[in-house]
Amino acid sequence: MSFRRINKLSLFVLLLLMTSSMAIRSQNFLRTTQWTVDERVYDHLAVQALANPFDYNTIDFADIVVKENPSLANLPDYFRQPLFKHPPLFPWLLALVFKIFGINTLAEIMVPAFFGALLILLGYLFGR
């Protein structure tokens, strides 16, 4: 499969879909007023990986979350253990984007929005 064999109309539609996908996902994320625990975990791991990519655990994250919101005191036990439980690729990609663009909300949504848009292209190429 090569990109040279994609006709101009298909390429235009793909680019339009990918661009609109990134814009819609970004806008939805920016409108969110409360993050889920998973989003906060990966954000914390990315900031932590920025300082040291091998210091990869959620022990201090559990303490921070419980201090901010005591109703979340029943976090799973693995949050307080030095485990490599969460897949590292996503936080490391976030850390790379943070290093380039700084730690901000827009930088946080770049990785999932970009790879979500790439899934459209991948789906097209597989279907083709």
PDB file of C-alpha atoms in Angstrom, residues 11 17 20 26 29 32 34 38 41 45-46 48-49 52 54 62 70 74 80 89-91 104 110 112 117 123-124 128:
ATOM      1  CA  LEU A  11      -6.894  12.116   0.301  1.00  0.00           C
ATOM      2  CA  LEU A  17     -11.854  13.655   8.662  1.00  0.00           C
ATOM      3  CA  SER A  20     -12.107  17.458  12.202  1.00  0.00           C
ATOM      4  CA  SER A  26      -9.694  18.750  21.473  1.00  0.00           C
ATOM      5  CA  PHE A  29     -11.516  17.697  26.199  1.00  0.00           C
ATOM      6  CA  THR A  32     -14.468  18.887  30.397  1.00  0.00           C
ATOM      7  CA  GLN A  34     -13.619  17.288  35.800  1.00  0.00           C
ATOM      8  CA  ASP A  38      -7.282   7.603  34.796  1.00  0.00           C
ATOM      9  CA  VAL A  41      -2.980   9.152  36.739  1.00  0.00           C
ATOM     10  CA  LEU A  45       2.953   9.783  35.465  1.00  0.00           C
ATOM     11  CA  ALA A  46       3.908  11.997  32.510  1.00  0.00           C
ATOM     12  CA  GLN A  48       6.896  12.342  36.911  1.00  0.00           C
ATOM     13  CA  ALA A  49       8.516  10.802  33.795  1.00  0.00           C
ATOM     14  CA  ASN A  52      12.897  10.711  35.764  1.00  0.00           C
ATOM     15  CA  PHE A  54      12.338   5.278  35.430  1.00  0.00           C
ATOM     16  CA  ALA A  62      -2.508   8.172  45.745  1.00  0.00           C
ATOM     17  CA  PRO A  70     -11.087  12.086  50.980  1.00  0.00           C
ATOM     18  CA  ASN A  74     -10.691   3.561  48.617  1.00  0.00           C
ATOM     19  CA  ARG A  80       0.341   2.563  46.810  1.00  0.00           C
ATOM     20  CA  LEU A  89       4.139   4.419  26.323  1.00  0.00           C
ATOM     21  CA  PHE A  90       1.334   6.969  26.720  1.00  0.00           C
ATOM     22  CA  PRO A  91       2.879   8.818  29.719  1.00  0.00           C
ATOM     23  CA  ASN A 104      -0.357  22.712  29.784  1.00  0.00           C
ATOM     24  CA  MET A 110      -2.190  16.562  21.560  1.00  0.00           C
ATOM     25  CA  PRO A 112      -4.611  11.307  22.175  1.00  0.00           C
ATOM     26  CA  ALA A 117      -6.794  10.939  13.988  1.00  0.00           C
ATOM     27  CA  GLY A 123      -8.741   2.177   9.211  1.00  0.00           C
ATOM     28  CA  TYR A 124      -8.824   3.474   5.652  1.00  0.00           C
ATOM     29  CA  ARG A 128      -8.540  -0.477   1.232  1.00  0.00           C
TER      30      ARG A 128
END
